[in-house]
PDB file of C-alpha atoms and ligand atoms in Angstrom:
ATOM      1  CA  MET A   1     228.327 316.480 142.461  1.00  0.00           C
ATOM      2  CA  SER A   2     228.360 313.098 144.214  1.00  0.00           C
ATOM      3  CA  GLU A   3     227.487 314.393 147.637  1.00  0.00           C
ATOM      4  CA  LYS A   4     224.292 313.179 149.259  1.00  0.00           C
ATOM      5  CA  ILE A   5     221.791 315.688 150.579  1.00  0.00           C
ATOM      6  CA  PHE A   6     220.931 315.652 154.283  1.00  0.00           C
ATOM      7  CA  LEU A   7     217.278 316.380 154.999  1.00  0.00           C
ATOM      8  CA  CYS A   8     216.113 317.860 158.244  1.00  0.00           C
ATOM      9  CA  SER A   9     212.642 318.577 159.544  1.00  0.00           C
ATOM     10  CA  ILE A  10     211.819 321.092 162.267  1.00  0.00           C
ATOM     11  CA  CYS A  11     208.973 320.941 164.744  1.00  0.00           C
ATOM     12  CA  ASN A  12     207.829 323.944 166.740  1.00  0.00           C
ATOM     13  CA  ILE A  13     206.877 322.209 169.980  1.00  0.00           C
ATOM     14  CA  ASN A  14     206.017 325.558 171.582  1.00  0.00           C
ATOM     15  CA  SER A  15     205.169 328.576 169.483  1.00  0.00           C
ATOM     16  CA  GLY A  16     204.892 332.335 169.598  1.00  0.00           C
ATOM     17  CA  THR A  17     205.310 332.887 173.327  1.00  0.00           C
ATOM     18  CA  CYS A  18     208.667 334.644 173.490  1.00  0.00           C
ATOM     19  CA  ASN A  19     209.137 337.929 175.340  1.00  0.00           C
ATOM     20  CA  GLU A  20     212.393 338.867 173.607  1.00  0.00           C
ATOM     21  CA  ASP A  21     212.458 341.550 170.896  1.00  0.00           C
ATOM     22  CA  CYS A  22     214.393 340.006 167.992  1.00  0.00           C
ATOM     23  CA  LYS A  23     213.182 342.161 165.120  1.00  0.00           C
ATOM     24  CA  PHE A  24     213.158 339.346 162.560  1.00  0.00           C
ATOM     25  CA  CYS A  25     211.060 336.980 164.674  1.00  0.00           C
ATOM     26  CA  SER A  26     207.318 336.650 164.413  1.00  0.00           C
ATOM     27  CA  GLN A  27     207.332 334.498 167.550  1.00  0.00           C
ATOM     28  CA  SER A  28     207.991 337.508 169.770  1.00  0.00           C
ATOM     29  CA  VAL A  29     204.807 338.485 171.600  1.00  0.00           C
ATOM     30  CA  ARG A  30     205.792 342.130 171.068  1.00  0.00           C
ATOM     31  CA  TYR A  31     204.945 342.276 167.369  1.00  0.00           C
ATOM     32  CA  LYS A  32     201.535 340.615 167.396  1.00  0.00           C
ATOM     33  CA  ALA A  33     202.176 338.726 164.165  1.00  0.00           C
ATOM     34  CA  ASP A  34     199.292 336.615 162.985  1.00  0.00           C
ATOM     35  CA  ILE A  35     200.758 333.202 163.800  1.00  0.00           C
ATOM     36  CA  GLU A  36     199.668 330.147 165.739  1.00  0.00           C
ATOM     37  CA  ARG A  37     200.659 330.422 169.434  1.00  0.00           C
ATOM     38  CA  TYR A  38     200.680 327.577 171.946  1.00  0.00           C
ATOM     39  CA  LYS A  39     202.596 326.596 175.082  1.00  0.00           C
ATOM     40  CA  GLN A  40     203.088 322.923 174.308  1.00  0.00           C
ATOM     41  CA  LYS A  41     202.221 321.030 171.146  1.00  0.00           C
ATOM     42  CA  PRO A  42     200.496 317.732 172.026  1.00  0.00           C
ATOM     43  CA  ILE A  43     203.060 314.915 172.070  1.00  0.00           C
ATOM     44  CA  GLU A  44     200.914 312.723 169.753  1.00  0.00           C
ATOM     45  CA  ASP A  45     201.013 315.508 167.123  1.00  0.00           C
ATOM     46  CA  ILE A  46     204.792 315.752 167.436  1.00  0.00           C
ATOM     47  CA  GLN A  47     205.075 311.974 167.031  1.00  0.00           C
ATOM     48  CA  LYS A  48     202.960 312.130 163.848  1.00  0.00           C
ATOM     49  CA  GLU A  49     205.199 314.856 162.412  1.00  0.00           C
ATOM     50  CA  ALA A  50     208.282 312.835 163.322  1.00  0.00           C
ATOM     51  CA  LEU A  51     206.932 309.775 161.569  1.00  0.00           C
ATOM     52  CA  ALA A  52     206.087 311.783 158.433  1.00  0.00           C
ATOM     53  CA  ALA A  53     209.591 313.273 158.455  1.00  0.00           C
ATOM     54  CA  GLN A  54     211.178 309.839 158.792  1.00  0.00           C
ATOM     55  CA  GLU A  55     209.006 308.398 156.012  1.00  0.00           C
ATOM     56  CA  ASN A  56     210.046 311.252 153.700  1.00  0.00           C
ATOM     57  CA  GLY A  57     213.740 310.605 154.225  1.00  0.00           C
ATOM     58  CA  ALA A  58     214.620 313.151 156.909  1.00  0.00           C
ATOM     59  CA  LEU A  59     217.541 312.180 159.107  1.00  0.00           C
ATOM     60  CA  GLY A  60     217.384 315.182 161.422  1.00  0.00           C
ATOM     61  CA  PHE A  61     214.363 316.163 163.492  1.00  0.00           C
ATOM     62  CA  CYS A  62     214.650 319.362 165.454  1.00  0.00           C
ATOM     63  CA  LEU A  63     212.585 320.144 168.548  1.00  0.00           C
ATOM     64  CA  VAL A  64     212.244 323.920 168.666  1.00  0.00           C
ATOM     65  CA  THR A  65     210.871 326.092 171.458  1.00  0.00           C
ATOM     66  CA  ALA A  66     210.232 329.822 171.246  1.00  0.00           C
ATOM     67  CA  ASP A  67     211.889 331.469 174.184  1.00  0.00           C
ATOM     68  CA  LYS A  68     215.139 333.127 175.060  1.00  0.00           C
ATOM     69  CA  GLY A  69     216.481 330.014 176.700  1.00  0.00           C
ATOM     70  CA  LEU A  70     215.796 326.775 178.504  1.00  0.00           C
ATOM     71  CA  THR A  71     213.843 326.840 181.746  1.00  0.00           C
ATOM     72  CA  ASP A  72     213.423 323.792 184.006  1.00  0.00           C
ATOM     73  CA  LYS A  73     209.899 323.327 182.700  1.00  0.00           C
ATOM     74  CA  THR A  74     210.944 323.533 179.049  1.00  0.00           C
ATOM     75  CA  LEU A  75     213.844 321.186 179.656  1.00  0.00           C
ATOM     76  CA  ASP A  76     211.482 318.575 181.138  1.00  0.00           C
ATOM     77  CA  PHE A  77     209.108 318.931 178.188  1.00  0.00           C
ATOM     78  CA  VAL A  78     211.858 318.645 175.563  1.00  0.00           C
ATOM     79  CA  CYS A  79     213.211 315.505 177.270  1.00  0.00           C
ATOM     80  CA  GLU A  80     209.727 313.993 177.446  1.00  0.00           C
ATOM     81  CA  VAL A  81     209.160 314.720 173.749  1.00  0.00           C
ATOM     82  CA  ALA A  82     212.587 313.311 172.868  1.00  0.00           C
ATOM     83  CA  GLU A  83     211.784 310.016 174.542  1.00  0.00           C
ATOM     84  CA  ALA A  84     208.390 309.786 172.824  1.00  0.00           C
ATOM     85  CA  VAL A  85     209.828 310.586 169.381  1.00  0.00           C
ATOM     86  CA  GLN A  86     212.581 307.982 169.729  1.00  0.00           C
ATOM     87  CA  LYS A  87     209.899 305.339 170.270  1.00  0.00           C
ATOM     88  CA  THR A  88     207.882 306.435 167.227  1.00  0.00           C
ATOM     89  CA  ALA A  89     210.625 307.288 164.752  1.00  0.00           C
ATOM     90  CA  PRO A  90     213.862 305.659 165.934  1.00  0.00           C
ATOM     91  CA  LYS A  91     215.803 306.419 162.743  1.00  0.00           C
ATOM     92  CA  LEU A  92     215.650 310.172 163.308  1.00  0.00           C
ATOM     93  CA  ARG A  93     218.618 311.951 164.792  1.00  0.00           C
ATOM     94  CA  LEU A  94     217.237 314.324 167.407  1.00  0.00           C
ATOM     95  CA  ILE A  95     218.255 317.958 167.538  1.00  0.00           C
ATOM     96  CA  ALA A  96     217.092 320.532 170.070  1.00  0.00           C
ATOM     97  CA  CYS A  97     216.850 324.262 169.499  1.00  0.00           C
ATOM     98  CA  ASN A  98     215.758 325.931 172.704  1.00  0.00           C
ATOM     99  CA  GLY A  99     217.729 329.157 172.960  1.00  0.00           C
ATOM    100  CA  THR A 100     220.471 329.866 175.449  1.00  0.00           C
ATOM    101  CA  ALA A 101     221.476 326.818 177.482  1.00  0.00           C
ATOM    102  CA  THR A 102     223.924 326.020 180.249  1.00  0.00           C
ATOM    103  CA  LEU A 103     226.369 323.149 180.164  1.00  0.00           C
ATOM    104  CA  THR A 104     224.288 321.255 182.744  1.00  0.00           C
ATOM    105  CA  GLN A 105     221.075 321.697 180.748  1.00  0.00           C
ATOM    106  CA  LEU A 106     222.795 320.508 177.587  1.00  0.00           C
ATOM    107  CA  LYS A 107     224.087 317.411 179.344  1.00  0.00           C
ATOM    108  CA  THR A 108     220.521 316.652 180.454  1.00  0.00           C
ATOM    109  CA  LEU A 109     219.328 316.902 176.844  1.00  0.00           C
ATOM    110  CA  LYS A 110     222.169 314.642 175.761  1.00  0.00           C
ATOM    111  CA  SER A 111     221.149 312.029 178.343  1.00  0.00           C
ATOM    112  CA  ALA A 112     217.617 312.144 176.920  1.00  0.00           C
ATOM    113  CA  GLY A 113     218.955 311.045 173.529  1.00  0.00           C
ATOM    114  CA  ILE A 114     219.413 314.430 171.847  1.00  0.00           C
ATOM    115  CA  LYS A 115     222.526 314.346 169.720  1.00  0.00           C
ATOM    116  CA  ALA A 116     222.811 317.906 168.461  1.00  0.00           C
ATOM    117  CA  TYR A 117     221.933 321.421 169.539  1.00  0.00           C
ATOM    118  CA  ASN A 118     221.076 324.281 167.215  1.00  0.00           C
ATOM    119  CA  HIS A 119     221.775 327.815 168.329  1.00  0.00           C
ATOM    120  CA  ASN A 120     222.389 330.454 165.683  1.00  0.00           C
ATOM    121  CA  LEU A 121     224.589 333.497 166.039  1.00  0.00           C
ATOM    122  CA  GLU A 122     222.034 335.156 163.705  1.00  0.00           C
ATOM    123  CA  THR A 123     224.313 338.026 162.602  1.00  0.00           C
ATOM    124  CA  SER A 124     227.555 339.792 163.465  1.00  0.00           C
ATOM    125  CA  GLU A 125     228.350 340.892 167.001  1.00  0.00           C
ATOM    126  CA  ALA A 126     228.479 344.528 165.811  1.00  0.00           C
ATOM    127  CA  PHE A 127     225.079 344.466 164.075  1.00  0.00           C
ATOM    128  CA  TYR A 128     223.274 342.387 166.688  1.00  0.00           C
ATOM    129  CA  PRO A 129     222.164 345.350 168.893  1.00  0.00           C
ATOM    130  CA  GLU A 130     220.268 346.680 165.837  1.00  0.00           C
ATOM    131  CA  ILE A 131     218.070 343.597 165.774  1.00  0.00           C
ATOM    132  CA  CYS A 132     217.816 342.639 169.436  1.00  0.00           C
ATOM    133  CA  THR A 133     218.052 344.702 172.606  1.00  0.00           C
ATOM    134  CA  THR A 134     216.849 342.197 175.201  1.00  0.00           C
ATOM    135  CA  HIS A 135     219.832 339.861 175.239  1.00  0.00           C
ATOM    136  CA  PRO A 136     223.433 340.136 174.047  1.00  0.00           C
ATOM    137  CA  TRP A 137     225.144 338.337 171.184  1.00  0.00           C
ATOM    138  CA  SER A 138     227.771 337.111 173.668  1.00  0.00           C
ATOM    139  CA  GLU A 139     225.169 334.843 175.312  1.00  0.00           C
ATOM    140  CA  ARG A 140     224.563 333.230 171.937  1.00  0.00           C
ATOM    141  CA  TYR A 141     228.248 332.636 171.412  1.00  0.00           C
ATOM    142  CA  GLU A 142     228.623 331.210 174.933  1.00  0.00           C
ATOM    143  CA  THR A 143     225.768 328.758 174.385  1.00  0.00           C
ATOM    144  CA  CYS A 144     227.520 327.495 171.253  1.00  0.00           C
ATOM    145  CA  GLN A 145     230.710 327.024 173.273  1.00  0.00           C
ATOM    146  CA  ASN A 146     228.676 325.099 175.875  1.00  0.00           C
ATOM    147  CA  VAL A 147     227.356 322.799 173.140  1.00  0.00           C
ATOM    148  CA  ASN A 148     230.904 321.952 172.105  1.00  0.00           C
ATOM    149  CA  GLU A 149     231.916 321.436 175.721  1.00  0.00           C
ATOM    150  CA  ALA A 150     228.949 319.138 176.338  1.00  0.00           C
ATOM    151  CA  GLY A 151     230.179 316.926 173.508  1.00  0.00           C
ATOM    152  CA  MET A 152     227.067 317.500 171.417  1.00  0.00           C
ATOM    153  CA  VAL A 153     227.039 318.228 167.703  1.00  0.00           C
ATOM    154  CA  LEU A 154     226.922 321.995 167.183  1.00  0.00           C
ATOM    155  CA  ILE A 155     224.569 323.395 164.579  1.00  0.00           C
ATOM    156  CA  SER A 156     224.972 327.137 164.252  1.00  0.00           C
ATOM    157  CA  GLY A 157     224.341 329.625 161.486  1.00  0.00           C
ATOM    158  CA  GLY A 158     222.492 332.834 160.899  1.00  0.00           C
ATOM    159  CA  ILE A 159     220.067 334.878 158.904  1.00  0.00           C
ATOM    160  CA  PHE A 160     220.745 337.114 155.929  1.00  0.00           C
ATOM    161  CA  GLY A 161     218.741 340.091 154.739  1.00  0.00           C
ATOM    162  CA  LEU A 162     218.093 341.947 158.008  1.00  0.00           C
ATOM    163  CA  GLY A 163     219.771 345.143 156.825  1.00  0.00           C
ATOM    164  CA  GLU A 164     223.291 343.975 157.726  1.00  0.00           C
ATOM    165  CA  SER A 165     226.305 344.965 155.631  1.00  0.00           C
ATOM    166  CA  GLN A 166     228.580 342.583 153.743  1.00  0.00           C
ATOM    167  CA  GLU A 167     231.169 343.264 156.444  1.00  0.00           C
ATOM    168  CA  ASP A 168     228.670 342.025 159.046  1.00  0.00           C
ATOM    169  CA  ARG A 169     228.078 338.850 157.047  1.00  0.00           C
ATOM    170  CA  VAL A 170     231.788 338.127 156.814  1.00  0.00           C
ATOM    171  CA  SER A 171     232.189 338.851 160.521  1.00  0.00           C
ATOM    172  CA  MET A 172     229.368 336.442 161.424  1.00  0.00           C
ATOM    173  CA  LEU A 173     230.901 333.716 159.260  1.00  0.00           C
ATOM    174  CA  GLU A 174     234.295 334.271 160.902  1.00  0.00           C
ATOM    175  CA  SER A 175     232.668 333.933 164.341  1.00  0.00           C
ATOM    176  CA  LEU A 176     230.914 330.769 163.210  1.00  0.00           C
ATOM    177  CA  ALA A 177     234.167 329.329 161.880  1.00  0.00           C
ATOM    178  CA  SER A 178     235.756 329.917 165.301  1.00  0.00           C
ATOM    179  CA  LEU A 179     233.118 327.589 166.820  1.00  0.00           C
ATOM    180  CA  SER A 180     233.672 324.743 164.305  1.00  0.00           C
ATOM    181  CA  PRO A 181     230.000 323.851 163.830  1.00  0.00           C
ATOM    182  CA  THR A 182     229.175 320.556 162.146  1.00  0.00           C
ATOM    183  CA  SER A 183     226.222 322.076 160.331  1.00  0.00           C
ATOM    184  CA  VAL A 184     225.633 325.703 159.343  1.00  0.00           C
ATOM    185  CA  PRO A 185     221.997 326.642 158.736  1.00  0.00           C
ATOM    186  CA  ILE A 186     221.544 329.681 156.521  1.00  0.00           C
ATOM    187  CA  ASN A 187     218.223 331.473 156.712  1.00  0.00           C
ATOM    188  CA  PHE A 188     216.938 334.243 154.484  1.00  0.00           C
ATOM    189  CA  TYR A 189     214.712 336.740 156.259  1.00  0.00           C
ATOM    190  CA  HIS A 190     211.088 336.133 155.333  1.00  0.00           C
ATOM    191  CA  HIS A 191     209.217 339.361 155.921  1.00  0.00           C
ATOM    192  CA  ASN A 192     206.077 339.435 158.002  1.00  0.00           C
ATOM    193  CA  PRO A 193     204.089 342.703 157.845  1.00  0.00           C
ATOM    194  CA  ALA A 194     203.766 342.766 161.650  1.00  0.00           C
ATOM    195  CA  LEU A 195     207.539 343.148 161.951  1.00  0.00           C
ATOM    196  CA  GLN A 196     209.310 346.503 161.797  1.00  0.00           C
ATOM    197  CA  LEU A 197     212.134 345.371 159.529  1.00  0.00           C
ATOM    198  CA  SER A 198     212.074 346.139 155.825  1.00  0.00           C
ATOM    199  CA  PRO A 199     211.534 343.222 153.452  1.00  0.00           C
ATOM    200  CA  ASN A 200     214.653 341.240 152.570  1.00  0.00           C
ATOM    201  CA  PRO A 201     216.575 343.263 149.942  1.00  0.00           C
ATOM    202  CA  LEU A 202     218.628 340.308 148.681  1.00  0.00           C
ATOM    203  CA  LYS A 203     218.145 338.929 145.180  1.00  0.00           C
ATOM    204  CA  ALA A 204     218.567 335.240 144.361  1.00  0.00           C
ATOM    205  CA  ASP A 205     221.992 335.756 142.758  1.00  0.00           C
ATOM    206  CA  GLU A 206     223.259 337.552 145.855  1.00  0.00           C
ATOM    207  CA  ALA A 207     221.810 334.838 148.088  1.00  0.00           C
ATOM    208  CA  LEU A 208     223.594 332.153 146.027  1.00  0.00           C
ATOM    209  CA  GLU A 209     226.798 334.132 146.415  1.00  0.00           C
ATOM    210  CA  LEU A 210     226.278 334.076 150.208  1.00  0.00           C
ATOM    211  CA  ILE A 211     225.957 330.286 150.143  1.00  0.00           C
ATOM    212  CA  ARG A 212     229.258 330.144 148.224  1.00  0.00           C
ATOM    213  CA  LEU A 213     230.849 332.491 150.741  1.00  0.00           C
ATOM    214  CA  THR A 214     229.603 330.370 153.660  1.00  0.00           C
ATOM    215  CA  ARG A 215     231.000 327.228 152.056  1.00  0.00           C
ATOM    216  CA  ALA A 216     234.339 328.944 151.420  1.00  0.00           C
ATOM    217  CA  MET A 217     234.651 330.372 154.919  1.00  0.00           C
ATOM    218  CA  LEU A 218     233.585 327.165 156.693  1.00  0.00           C
ATOM    219  CA  PRO A 219     235.399 324.509 154.655  1.00  0.00           C
ATOM    220  CA  ASP A 220     235.406 322.042 157.548  1.00  0.00           C
ATOM    221  CA  ALA A 221     231.660 322.172 158.235  1.00  0.00           C
ATOM    222  CA  GLN A 222     230.074 318.883 157.204  1.00  0.00           C
ATOM    223  CA  ARG A 223     226.874 320.564 156.121  1.00  0.00           C
ATOM    224  CA  ILE A 224     225.762 323.921 154.774  1.00  0.00           C
ATOM    225  CA  MET A 225     222.017 323.846 155.215  1.00  0.00           C
ATOM    226  CA  VAL A 226     219.612 326.195 153.484  1.00  0.00           C
ATOM    227  CA  ALA A 227     216.776 326.599 155.953  1.00  0.00           C
ATOM    228  CA  GLY A 228     214.096 329.300 156.305  1.00  0.00           C
ATOM    229  CA  GLY A 229     213.300 331.506 153.337  1.00  0.00           C
ATOM    230  CA  ARG A 230     214.469 329.027 150.659  1.00  0.00           C
ATOM    231  CA  GLU A 231     211.259 328.969 148.647  1.00  0.00           C
ATOM    232  CA  MET A 232     210.736 332.728 148.954  1.00  0.00           C
ATOM    233  CA  MET A 233     214.294 333.589 147.947  1.00  0.00           C
ATOM    234  CA  PHE A 234     215.002 331.095 145.171  1.00  0.00           C
ATOM    235  CA  LYS A 235     211.571 330.197 143.790  1.00  0.00           C
ATOM    236  CA  GLU A 236     212.132 328.155 140.615  1.00  0.00           C
ATOM    237  CA  ARG A 237     215.924 328.403 141.074  1.00  0.00           C
ATOM    238  CA  GLN A 238     216.071 326.280 144.249  1.00  0.00           C
ATOM    239  CA  GLY A 239     218.138 323.620 142.516  1.00  0.00           C
ATOM    240  CA  GLU A 240     221.010 326.110 142.182  1.00  0.00           C
ATOM    241  CA  ILE A 241     221.659 326.147 145.930  1.00  0.00           C
ATOM    242  CA  PHE A 242     223.376 322.759 145.687  1.00  0.00           C
ATOM    243  CA  GLU A 243     225.813 323.925 143.003  1.00  0.00           C
ATOM    244  CA  ALA A 244     226.562 326.895 145.262  1.00  0.00           C
ATOM    245  CA  GLY A 245     227.659 324.569 148.063  1.00  0.00           C
ATOM    246  CA  ALA A 246     224.583 323.649 150.104  1.00  0.00           C
ATOM    247  CA  ASN A 247     224.283 319.957 150.944  1.00  0.00           C
ATOM    248  CA  SER A 248     221.364 320.059 153.353  1.00  0.00           C
ATOM    249  CA  ILE A 249     217.847 321.484 153.396  1.00  0.00           C
ATOM    250  CA  VAL A 250     214.910 321.717 155.753  1.00  0.00           C
ATOM    251  CA  ILE A 251     211.900 319.861 154.407  1.00  0.00           C
ATOM    252  CA  GLY A 252     208.289 320.500 155.338  1.00  0.00           C
ATOM    253  CA  ASN A 253     207.071 323.546 157.201  1.00  0.00           C
ATOM    254  CA  TYR A 254     209.243 326.097 158.972  1.00  0.00           C
ATOM    255  CA  LEU A 255     208.489 327.509 162.411  1.00  0.00           C
ATOM    256  CA  THR A 256     205.836 330.019 161.415  1.00  0.00           C
ATOM    257  CA  THR A 257     205.826 329.863 157.631  1.00  0.00           C
ATOM    258  CA  ALA A 258     204.733 327.041 155.371  1.00  0.00           C
ATOM    259  CA  GLY A 259     207.358 325.197 153.364  1.00  0.00           C
ATOM    260  CA  ARG A 260     206.384 323.270 150.269  1.00  0.00           C
ATOM    261  CA  ALA A 261     205.123 319.697 150.421  1.00  0.00           C
ATOM    262  CA  MET A 262     207.934 317.273 151.290  1.00  0.00           C
ATOM    263  CA  HIS A 263     207.389 315.217 148.129  1.00  0.00           C
ATOM    264  CA  LYS A 264     208.101 318.313 145.986  1.00  0.00           C
ATOM    265  CA  ASP A 265     211.580 318.586 147.480  1.00  0.00           C
ATOM    266  CA  LEU A 266     212.175 314.881 146.947  1.00  0.00           C
ATOM    267  CA  GLU A 267     211.103 315.294 143.309  1.00  0.00           C
ATOM    268  CA  MET A 268     213.435 318.280 142.922  1.00  0.00           C
ATOM    269  CA  LEU A 269     216.403 316.299 144.268  1.00  0.00           C
ATOM    270  CA  ALA A 270     215.600 313.349 142.006  1.00  0.00           C
ATOM    271  CA  SER A 271     215.340 315.633 138.962  1.00  0.00           C
ATOM    272  CA  LEU A 272     218.791 317.038 139.784  1.00  0.00           C
ATOM    273  CA  GLY A 273     220.224 313.549 140.138  1.00  0.00           C
ATOM    274  CA  LEU A 274     220.935 314.138 143.829  1.00  0.00           C
ATOM    275  CA  GLU A 275     220.592 311.357 146.365  1.00  0.00           C
ATOM    276  CA  VAL A 276     219.159 311.739 149.848  1.00  0.00           C
ATOM    277  CA  ALA A 277     221.611 310.909 152.640  1.00  0.00           C
ATOM    278  CA  THR A 278     220.558 307.838 154.572  1.00  0.00           C
ATOM    279  CA  GLN A 279     223.123 308.112 157.332  1.00  0.00           C
ATOM    280  CA  VAL A 280     224.826 310.931 159.186  1.00  0.00           C
TER     281      VAL A 280
HETATM  282  S1  SF4 B   1     214.766 334.709 171.386  1.00  0.00           S
HETATM  283 FE1  SF4 B   1     214.282 333.308 169.704  1.00  0.00          FE
HETATM  284  S2  SF4 B   1     212.053 332.978 169.799  1.00  0.00           S
HETATM  285 FE2  SF4 B   1     212.537 334.772 171.068  1.00  0.00          FE
HETATM  286  S3  SF4 B   1     212.180 336.546 169.722  1.00  0.00           S
HETATM  287 FE3  SF4 B   1     214.383 336.002 169.607  1.00  0.00          FE
HETATM  288  S4  SF4 B   1     214.572 334.584 167.854  1.00  0.00           S
HETATM  289 FE4  SF4 B   1     212.384 334.707 168.429  1.00  0.00          FE
END
């Protein structure tokens, strides 16, 4: 495989304050998961994380907020952070992930230097009411359409292992394909005991098969990214995700769970003979 691997780092600039009831999400205030919660991460801390990501070869840096969607206040904060990060780590390509967003809000983010927007469909339209009752799947889909209309790069994927059927997985991938995302993040549900869902039933072989299926059903996507749950799902078999079709990973910590040290991922890629992408 000659493809280079795109590294992305995510930064939870606001954590654990969401009122929605997504059953897989420890950031909902409803489930009282034992996680760090804060309204706004100090900008200096975000700049330090951005610099570390840049120094470890990340090209993408994603500013994530925990809420259903953008409010005026959140929009101002994300734009302020974006400007500060561009000064500290100018090589990073900025991504925002702030829930549902209107076309006007997305254009404001774009003017602040944010190139891409991440909003996942999470699962199929049919299964979605089983995992969230406070907002509809259609709002998710519409936000993704807004991202395309705003002329931003769309990053949209989902999460496997919530109790969905194979039919649901195929349906989600078909919906994603209809949006033509540039990057498709695949997450594997990482169980937290405070959540009501059962632990992820998928085995590594099945998860690898889902990466292959994603690659096959989204042949035009530039990147299939394995994001949350990678270490938990694949353990010592993480190298196999690239043979299965992934060409992007999240390095460093996830939103509420620890990833492994960035240098370990760089060592893994080097041992597999894979190069890190240095441009988008
Ligand atoms: S809307 Fe987002 S942050 Fe809020 S509970 Fe759902 S997944 Fe979590």
